[in-house]
């Protein structure tokens, strides 16, 4: 893992989140703080310079109803809000934005709320992963093109966290992230439910004939019962924890339940803090270092987090000028134990339990020797200072080092002739008997075909078969949908089978579980080896050896390749055509090539 040269550290910000009182806020906004004067603010180019354009900008701000005293000479803070009526993870962020504004006002700043694309994991098809880079691009260009000095980024549903941070990293202004927070635990009869994880479980029970339509209808009302993202250690919780580990949130922010009053207070604290970050010019480039990303990888693996974090952290690191690879994940995985007993990697608890057991500060307090403690965060001069006093209050939720959930990090990186550029498996969420397994491949060319035929007796699928899905990668999906937890055939479910080896170039939900090999690279759509597999071939998975091997000799593979023809393009125009032309493969983060490449972009001329 490598990072850019850090030539010239930003002036250090204080850890005080209290800001200034309303009474002295106006005076505070007009005095130099941390060495920056009002005329040194970026927004001064729009408002303070002489000439026609500045006159016009001030006049149009009066048109919005603002007095000169409310904004001139003050840090202008953009609040990027992914709220939407159709995004249940973010439906409360309209209210939280008011708390952020409250904090900004109290600290002497001037807040402006911007609506940006919402990426609803539940509803957006074929997958919000198709649009992650669109939100990243929107974030970057919005921050660059408007008169703002810093940003508060509001998100949490799976793709919104990396998208916002990727765009903000490219714009490189002072910024702080406000996580949406997990929903309350689900309930059904005498059971506590985890969104996603128990959805998969009970859907399989329905297919196996163990529950009926009445029970399923009850589950619909009990599975997700408040605003907020999934309360398991799925992709949303994994990535907001990664954001906190990177140092871009208020301490402890990532696990606060969405409907808890503490979430409102956290949002206000973020509003207070961003003004100080602007005044001291502490930018994301000061925070998002190679050390920070290594600590985020350590955090994700120690939490037993989602495989999706691999793709997103690689992309986020690339935007920050840090080279992060699959090999870095595998190297770190061998050094960090899984300590979070949170479903689906753990067996029992949910995010509210994790929060009250100490949250991420408590978790990190158990692995200080694995962290870079002298790097800065948005709220403290060092991570060491930020973690001072952090404690764990429940040793079963956040395990001690001598009693881990698993001895190694929860994600393994595989190599072999079926995945020369790598693949991943969340092995702690798989049945141990399948972690070294050889079986006969049953191949599906696309997800629709798989849905239609997986129960066909003619396929002769047994519990030892290896289900292979192709055509579901970054280009083939398109967007690499969460198809990777292929359904087990009904006849096997009725026999009690609940896990099988499944291989694809797709992703899977972070709330999913099973022996699912994912992110096979290069994908089948561009001629990766997955395109050459045939039903009846033998495949060996060996997690301990980190290998995935197709038992077909090179000569036969060469013959198959000679007969392979590329599939037609999926997009003839529009954003999809841009996506198809620019998307990179899973092992390099699925960013757009023209966004991931190094290079500077100048601020627009505002005069």
XYZ file of C-alpha atoms in Angstrom:
607
model
C 0.000 0.000 0.000
C 1.452 3.342 -1.011
C 0.337 6.931 -0.694
C 1.176 10.352 -2.050
C 3.891 12.515 -0.607
C 2.484 14.697 2.154
C 4.423 17.919 1.671
C 3.076 20.451 4.095
C 0.701 19.448 6.858
C -2.402 21.523 7.458
C -2.572 23.583 10.639
C -3.897 21.392 13.414
C -7.549 21.717 14.379
C -8.681 21.603 17.964
C -10.768 18.741 19.291
C -13.362 21.103 20.788
C -16.711 20.434 19.138
C -18.443 23.167 21.072
C -17.571 25.928 18.606
C -18.759 29.378 19.641
C -21.898 30.662 21.266
C -24.666 32.255 19.219
C -23.875 35.575 20.894
C -20.335 35.767 19.569
C -20.814 33.810 16.352
C -20.895 36.910 14.157
C -17.737 38.320 15.671
C -16.059 34.913 15.383
C -16.791 34.787 11.654
C -14.870 37.984 11.003
C -11.702 37.289 12.937
C -8.788 35.207 11.690
C -8.798 31.665 13.104
C -6.084 29.129 12.516
C -4.342 31.630 10.241
C -7.177 32.064 7.706
C -8.782 35.425 7.141
C -12.231 35.859 5.513
C -10.651 37.009 2.263
C -8.686 33.740 2.133
C -11.862 31.662 2.005
C -12.694 30.051 -1.307
C -16.183 31.609 -1.270
C -14.574 35.057 -1.247
C -13.898 34.600 -4.985
C -17.664 34.683 -5.533
C -18.737 37.194 -2.886
C -15.858 39.449 -1.973
C -14.002 40.267 -5.143
C -14.823 43.524 -6.871
C -16.671 43.688 -10.151
C -19.939 42.821 -11.817
C -19.944 39.102 -10.998
C -19.502 39.597 -7.256
C -22.235 42.241 -7.315
C -24.485 39.733 -9.096
C -23.688 36.929 -6.638
C -24.511 39.166 -3.671
C -27.711 40.385 -5.317
C -28.895 36.853 -5.997
C -28.113 35.881 -2.403
C -30.352 38.758 -1.301
C -32.953 37.255 -3.648
C -32.711 34.081 -1.545
C -33.627 36.164 1.484
C -30.247 36.356 3.233
C -28.790 39.445 4.876
C -25.156 40.368 4.208
C -24.403 39.746 7.898
C -25.575 36.155 7.566
C -22.983 35.041 5.036
C -20.342 37.600 4.039
C -16.926 36.711 5.417
C -18.206 33.439 6.910
C -17.258 29.888 5.913
C -19.854 28.663 3.436
C -20.670 25.017 4.109
C -22.355 22.755 1.550
C -24.589 20.091 3.082
C -24.852 17.304 0.506
C -28.032 15.428 1.367
C -28.989 12.081 -0.193
C -32.478 12.183 1.360
C -35.316 10.750 -0.727
C -38.895 9.592 -0.228
C -37.964 6.227 -1.754
C -34.781 5.614 0.213
C -35.768 4.168 3.612
C -32.141 4.262 4.747
C -32.074 8.049 4.312
C -35.677 9.105 4.833
C -34.752 10.868 8.099
C -31.865 12.875 6.631
C -34.130 15.785 5.746
C -34.525 16.340 9.510
C -30.865 15.640 10.280
C -29.825 18.338 7.834
C -31.534 20.844 10.117
C -29.329 19.691 12.997
C -26.250 20.092 10.798
C -27.349 23.611 9.890
C -27.864 24.377 13.562
C -24.265 23.420 14.271
C -22.903 25.402 11.342
C -24.821 28.538 12.372
C -23.663 28.237 15.985
C -20.034 27.953 14.893
C -20.328 31.085 12.767
C -20.643 29.452 9.362
C -23.212 29.756 6.607
C -24.897 26.436 5.628
C -26.398 25.684 2.229
C -28.193 22.377 1.614
C -27.761 20.667 -1.768
C -29.886 17.688 -2.830
C -27.780 15.031 -4.548
C -28.578 11.640 -6.051
C -29.993 9.077 -3.681
C -28.778 5.503 -4.170
C -31.441 3.254 -2.678
C -30.148 -0.291 -2.372
C -33.686 -1.554 -1.984
C -35.322 -0.038 -5.048
C -32.795 1.117 -7.653
C -32.309 -1.314 -10.558
C -30.384 -3.041 -11.926
C -28.194 -1.975 -8.992
C -27.143 1.335 -7.399
C -23.569 0.203 -8.029
C -24.209 1.255 -11.619
C -24.680 4.813 -10.323
C -22.059 5.047 -7.565
C -19.653 6.833 -9.869
C -22.400 9.189 -11.039
C -22.951 10.392 -7.453
C -19.179 10.641 -6.991
C -18.934 12.790 -10.111
C -21.908 14.903 -9.011
C -20.327 15.434 -5.586
C -16.977 16.475 -7.014
C -18.383 18.879 -9.578
C -20.930 20.428 -7.227
C -18.245 21.204 -4.640
C -15.989 22.626 -7.315
C -18.536 24.753 -9.140
C -20.328 26.480 -6.250
C -19.065 29.071 -3.713
C -18.442 26.637 -0.864
C -15.513 26.348 1.514
C -16.258 22.949 3.013
C -18.814 20.154 2.976
C -20.911 17.946 5.220
C -21.637 14.674 3.417
C -24.848 12.909 4.461
C -25.279 9.266 3.463
C -25.109 5.699 4.654
C -26.935 3.312 2.321
C -24.334 1.064 0.730
C -23.040 3.019 -2.286
C -23.668 6.520 -0.944
C -20.784 6.449 1.553
C -18.037 5.638 -0.967
C -19.599 7.819 -3.668
C -19.699 10.921 -1.465
C -16.184 10.371 -0.144
C -14.757 9.602 -3.598
C -16.157 12.827 -5.005
C -15.163 14.903 -1.996
C -11.642 13.455 -2.050
C -11.275 14.483 -5.677
C -12.511 18.001 -4.898
C -10.281 18.037 -1.775
C -12.057 20.594 0.387
C -12.469 20.325 4.150
C -15.257 17.775 4.657
C -16.922 15.665 7.323
C -19.231 12.672 6.897
C -22.558 12.210 8.710
C -23.598 8.530 8.638
C -27.313 7.789 8.287
C -27.183 5.273 11.135
C -28.638 1.766 11.465
C -32.360 1.101 11.834
C -33.819 -0.431 14.977
C -33.676 -4.225 15.365
C -36.466 -6.127 13.654
C -38.953 -8.252 15.583
C -41.177 -11.207 14.681
C -42.981 -13.194 17.354
C -40.244 -14.128 19.834
C -37.308 -13.473 17.491
C -35.041 -10.466 16.967
C -34.519 -10.010 13.241
C -31.634 -8.663 11.212
C -32.618 -6.921 7.972
C -31.303 -8.701 4.929
C -29.790 -11.622 6.816
C -33.124 -12.897 8.108
C -34.800 -11.998 4.819
C -32.589 -14.558 3.069
C -33.101 -17.102 5.848
C -36.880 -16.952 5.942
C -37.238 -16.781 2.178
C -35.364 -20.087 2.022
C -37.620 -21.429 4.792
C -40.626 -20.420 2.680
C -39.206 -22.225 -0.355
C -38.497 -25.277 1.794
C -42.103 -25.308 3.009
C -41.240 -24.545 6.642
C -43.329 -21.362 6.813
C -46.310 -20.132 4.817
C -47.739 -16.939 3.367
C -49.184 -15.766 6.686
C -45.796 -15.924 8.397
C -44.186 -14.196 5.432
C -46.717 -11.374 5.636
C -45.951 -10.915 9.343
C -42.230 -10.832 8.544
C -42.790 -8.048 6.012
C -43.946 -5.799 8.847
C -41.274 -6.805 11.338
C -38.084 -7.017 9.313
C -37.376 -3.284 8.905
C -39.301 -1.065 11.304
C -37.618 2.342 11.403
C -35.599 4.728 9.233
C -31.946 3.844 8.851
C -29.764 1.389 6.977
C -29.452 -2.340 7.689
C -28.675 -3.034 11.329
C -26.532 -6.074 10.595
C -22.824 -5.775 9.731
C -23.830 -5.469 6.079
C -22.311 -3.149 3.517
C -23.855 0.010 4.987
C -22.591 -0.571 8.543
C -19.245 -1.792 7.228
C -18.642 1.297 5.115
C -19.805 3.845 7.676
C -17.461 2.118 10.150
C -14.711 2.374 7.546
C -15.462 6.098 7.203
C -15.132 6.517 10.956
C -11.892 4.503 10.949
C -10.557 6.729 8.164
C -11.139 9.657 10.506
C -13.799 11.583 8.579
C -16.666 11.416 11.123
C -17.357 12.583 14.633
C -16.034 9.836 16.968
C -18.586 7.087 17.542
C -20.870 8.364 14.773
C -21.128 5.245 12.630
C -23.163 3.040 14.971
C -25.642 5.528 16.483
C -29.164 4.246 15.671
C -30.848 6.481 13.114
C -33.789 7.322 15.386
C -31.764 7.876 18.570
C -31.581 11.480 19.810
C -27.832 10.991 19.884
C -27.951 10.893 16.094
C -29.370 14.417 16.050
C -26.642 15.584 18.417
C -23.968 13.930 16.267
C -25.266 15.773 13.202
C -25.113 19.094 15.053
C -21.578 18.301 16.244
C -20.553 17.646 12.642
C -21.967 21.060 11.694
C -19.947 22.701 14.428
C -16.806 20.858 13.449
C -16.843 21.575 9.723
C -16.562 25.312 10.364
C -13.368 24.787 12.335
C -12.030 22.489 9.594
C -12.593 25.262 7.056
C -10.970 27.884 9.228
C -7.871 25.758 9.749
C -7.946 24.478 6.150
C -7.734 20.829 7.198
C -8.633 19.084 3.958
C -9.503 15.508 3.131
C -6.033 15.034 1.668
C -4.665 15.604 5.176
C -6.900 12.837 6.534
C -7.100 10.219 3.757
C -3.528 8.936 3.905
C -2.123 5.480 3.214
C -2.046 4.841 6.977
C -5.711 5.801 7.256
C -6.701 3.359 4.524
C -4.709 0.549 6.087
C -6.550 1.200 9.358
C -9.864 1.139 7.486
C -8.959 -2.232 5.965
C -8.016 -3.509 9.426
C -11.339 -2.265 10.770
C -13.426 -3.871 8.024
C -11.699 -7.222 8.428
C -11.847 -7.148 12.225
C -15.568 -6.379 12.106
C -16.235 -9.339 9.800
C -17.554 -6.758 7.370
C -18.969 -6.891 3.872
C -17.009 -8.060 0.849
C -18.297 -4.962 -0.950
C -15.915 -2.880 1.151
C -13.020 -4.331 -0.835
C -14.185 -2.702 -4.064
C -15.213 0.572 -2.445
C -12.090 1.109 -0.339
C -9.862 0.448 -3.346
C -11.819 3.065 -5.315
C -11.817 5.567 -2.444
C -8.086 5.137 -1.929
C -7.466 5.716 -5.614
C -9.260 9.061 -5.443
C -7.002 10.030 -2.524
C -3.855 9.114 -4.449
C -3.272 5.966 -2.396
C -2.613 2.614 -4.060
C -4.638 -0.098 -2.309
C -4.784 -3.653 -3.687
C -6.392 -7.016 -3.048
C -3.042 -8.202 -1.729
C -3.206 -5.531 0.981
C -6.546 -6.933 2.140
C -5.210 -10.486 2.249
C -2.041 -9.411 4.054
C -3.972 -7.516 6.729
C -6.560 -10.297 7.047
C -3.879 -12.661 8.318
C -2.991 -10.296 11.175
C -6.351 -9.135 12.550
C -8.909 -11.258 14.432
C -12.667 -10.825 14.030
C -13.892 -9.320 17.312
C -17.380 -8.066 16.395
C -20.005 -10.682 17.223
C -22.510 -9.025 14.891
C -24.566 -10.844 12.292
C -24.035 -12.199 9.676
C -20.344 -12.903 10.417
C -21.107 -13.141 14.136
C -23.858 -15.289 15.517
C -26.014 -13.113 17.706
C -25.971 -9.329 17.898
C -27.003 -6.320 15.805
C -25.719 -2.767 15.425
C -27.628 -1.256 18.343
C -25.951 -3.833 20.594
C -22.592 -2.940 19.051
C -23.204 0.757 19.658
C -24.006 0.383 23.333
C -21.136 -2.060 23.778
C -18.741 0.755 22.896
C -19.186 1.301 19.178
C -16.211 1.694 16.897
C -14.082 3.559 19.480
C -14.505 0.595 21.831
C -13.728 -1.858 19.056
C -10.589 0.029 17.994
C -9.445 0.236 21.620
C -8.982 -3.552 21.459
C -6.542 -3.441 18.521
C -4.355 -0.344 19.076
C -1.209 -2.273 18.129
C -2.685 -2.840 14.660
C -3.447 0.833 14.015
C -1.520 3.964 13.010
C -2.308 6.049 16.074
C -0.381 9.203 15.190
C -2.369 10.187 12.090
C -4.912 13.042 12.176
C -8.702 12.839 12.030
C -11.272 15.546 11.392
C -11.827 15.978 15.132
C -8.425 15.298 16.698
C -4.778 15.834 15.976
C -4.153 12.088 16.333
C -6.200 8.907 16.338
C -4.494 8.108 19.642
C -6.078 11.204 21.170
C -9.441 10.317 19.644
C -9.433 6.838 21.216
C -8.314 8.005 24.672
C -10.801 6.717 27.215
C -12.642 4.429 24.774
C -13.951 1.275 26.450
C -15.867 -1.898 25.695
C -18.927 -2.456 27.869
C -19.961 -5.937 26.699
C -17.303 -8.553 26.007
C -19.677 -10.824 24.134
C -20.623 -8.184 21.568
C -17.069 -6.884 21.067
C -14.876 -9.820 21.937
C -11.505 -9.634 23.717
C -8.454 -10.656 21.694
C -8.171 -14.008 23.487
C -11.758 -14.971 22.598
C -12.320 -13.821 19.015
C -15.197 -14.692 16.727
C -12.521 -15.836 14.246
C -8.738 -15.907 14.394
C -8.323 -14.156 11.033
C -10.076 -11.323 9.229
C -13.432 -12.197 7.741
C -12.562 -11.855 4.031
C -10.078 -13.943 2.061
C -8.621 -13.123 -1.361
C -8.379 -16.043 -3.787
C -6.159 -16.536 -6.832
C -6.031 -19.230 -9.479
C -6.648 -20.019 -13.122
C -10.340 -19.134 -12.687
C -9.580 -15.722 -11.183
C -6.105 -14.569 -12.261
C -6.817 -11.031 -11.058
C -8.431 -12.221 -7.843
C -11.732 -13.051 -6.171
C -13.022 -12.726 -2.613
C -14.974 -14.840 -0.144
C -16.433 -13.937 3.255
C -15.378 -17.249 4.722
C -16.544 -16.573 8.280
C -20.129 -16.525 6.964
C -19.774 -19.908 5.211
C -20.215 -23.456 6.497
C -16.688 -24.677 7.441
C -17.126 -27.958 5.537
C -17.162 -26.008 2.251
C -13.974 -24.014 2.743
C -12.014 -26.826 1.085
C -14.245 -28.364 -1.548
C -14.139 -29.900 -5.014
C -17.329 -30.235 -7.001
C -18.943 -30.458 -10.427
C -19.787 -27.103 -11.964
C -23.329 -26.245 -12.974
C -23.077 -23.118 -15.120
C -25.635 -20.353 -15.695
C -24.964 -17.730 -18.371
C -27.036 -15.001 -16.726
C -29.169 -14.365 -13.675
C -32.541 -14.627 -15.414
C -31.644 -18.027 -16.841
C -30.513 -19.133 -13.399
C -33.799 -18.028 -11.816
C -35.785 -19.886 -14.448
C -33.827 -23.144 -14.424
C -32.137 -23.634 -11.039
C -34.882 -26.054 -9.941
C -34.777 -28.083 -13.177
C -34.162 -31.754 -12.211
C -32.308 -32.258 -15.504
C -29.409 -30.167 -14.154
C -28.763 -32.857 -11.537
C -27.689 -30.342 -8.881
C -26.527 -31.983 -5.649
C -25.278 -30.527 -2.373
C -21.720 -31.054 -3.658
C -22.261 -29.177 -6.919
C -20.576 -25.832 -7.543
C -23.047 -23.279 -8.888
C -21.407 -20.863 -11.362
C -23.011 -17.618 -12.526
C -21.408 -15.472 -15.199
C -22.435 -12.365 -17.089
C -22.897 -10.432 -13.830
C -19.712 -8.408 -13.479
C -19.086 -4.664 -13.788
C -19.901 -4.600 -17.518
C -21.903 -7.775 -17.825
C -24.366 -7.172 -14.997
C -24.398 -4.322 -15.765
C -23.122 -2.724 -12.593
C -22.123 -5.936 -10.825
C -25.498 -6.602 -9.127
C -25.762 -8.455 -5.818
C -26.540 -11.789 -7.466
C -23.675 -13.708 -5.861
C -25.718 -15.524 -3.193
C -27.240 -17.849 -5.772
C -30.398 -19.608 -4.535
C -30.068 -23.190 -3.421
C -32.494 -25.423 -5.371
C -35.800 -26.117 -3.637
C -35.273 -29.871 -3.434
C -31.999 -29.376 -1.535
C -33.574 -26.843 0.835
C -36.232 -29.432 1.685
C -33.404 -31.840 2.517
C -31.942 -29.311 4.963
C -29.102 -28.006 2.771
C -28.438 -24.339 3.608
C -25.063 -23.688 1.974
C -23.269 -24.600 -1.230
C -20.178 -23.343 -3.043
C -21.248 -20.618 -5.459
C -18.963 -18.684 -7.799
C -19.685 -15.546 -9.804
C -18.334 -12.262 -11.127
C -21.179 -10.562 -9.232
C -21.252 -9.079 -5.740
C -23.524 -10.076 -2.877
C -25.283 -8.132 -0.169
C -23.231 -7.570 2.943
C -26.173 -9.022 4.859
C -25.828 -12.306 2.927
C -23.974 -15.410 3.974
C -22.687 -18.662 2.532
C -19.703 -20.086 0.656
C -19.991 -17.521 -2.124
C -16.912 -16.684 -4.193
C -17.421 -13.182 -5.577
C -15.836 -10.453 -7.723
C -14.110 -12.966 -10.016
C -11.723 -10.890 -12.134
C -11.474 -10.409 -14.973
C -15.206 -10.814 -15.510
C -16.717 -13.170 -18.062
C -18.184 -10.329 -20.146
C -14.697 -9.278 -21.281
C -13.420 -12.832 -21.753
C -12.199 -13.727 -18.276
C -11.739 -17.460 -17.577
C -15.222 -17.627 -16.053
C -16.532 -17.308 -19.629
C -14.885 -20.633 -20.503
C -16.314 -22.842 -17.745
C -18.750 -25.572 -18.802
C -21.225 -27.609 -16.836
C -19.470 -30.789 -15.721
C -16.049 -29.189 -15.180
C -14.534 -29.751 -11.748
C -13.635 -26.744 -9.589
C -11.687 -26.709 -6.318
C -12.059 -24.018 -3.661
C -9.386 -23.979 -0.956
C -9.713 -20.956 1.327
C -6.735 -21.863 3.512
C -4.512 -22.064 0.433
C -6.290 -18.995 -1.039
C -6.877 -20.782 -4.337
C -9.722 -21.260 -6.819
C -8.847 -23.768 -9.542
C -10.657 -24.977 -12.654
C -9.572 -28.530 -13.491
C -9.330 -28.029 -17.250
C -5.967 -28.129 -19.015
C -4.540 -25.130 -20.795
C -4.934 -26.641 -24.267
C -8.655 -27.195 -23.793
C -9.079 -23.698 -22.373
C -7.280 -22.308 -25.435
C -9.677 -24.170 -27.730
C -12.670 -22.807 -25.820
C -11.274 -19.299 -25.945
C -10.834 -19.484 -29.688
C -14.546 -20.243 -30.007
C -15.673 -17.543 -27.533
C -17.310 -14.417 -28.934
C -17.791 -11.192 -26.950
C -21.391 -10.423 -26.009
C -23.000 -7.336 -27.543
C -22.830 -4.026 -25.736
C -25.690 -3.394 -23.318
C -25.945 0.352 -23.913
C -26.359 2.299 -27.136
C -26.439 5.770 -25.560
C -26.698 7.802 -22.366
C -25.038 7.338 -19.009
C -24.912 3.583 -19.575
C -22.716 4.044 -22.643
C -20.329 6.221 -20.629
C -20.328 3.598 -17.871
C -19.626 0.772 -20.330
C -16.730 2.648 -21.907
C -15.077 3.763 -18.668
C -15.722 1.193 -15.922
C -12.714 -0.650 -14.503
C -12.708 -4.183 -13.100
C -13.516 -5.293 -9.559
C -9.902 -5.715 -8.477
C -9.210 -2.037 -9.193
C -12.370 -0.620 -7.621
C -14.877 -0.280 -10.497
C -14.192 3.432 -10.832
C -14.372 5.278 -14.130
C -10.944 5.381 -15.745
C -11.145 9.118 -16.459
C -12.095 9.839 -12.826
C -9.523 7.499 -11.278
C -6.541 8.784 -13.240
C -4.188 11.215 -11.439
C -4.257 14.877 -12.260
C -5.383 18.241 -10.972
C -8.536 20.170 -11.854
C -8.450 23.909 -11.341
C -11.201 25.815 -9.578
C -13.437 27.723 -11.966
C -12.880 31.423 -12.463
C -15.634 33.072 -10.420
C -15.063 36.723 -11.313
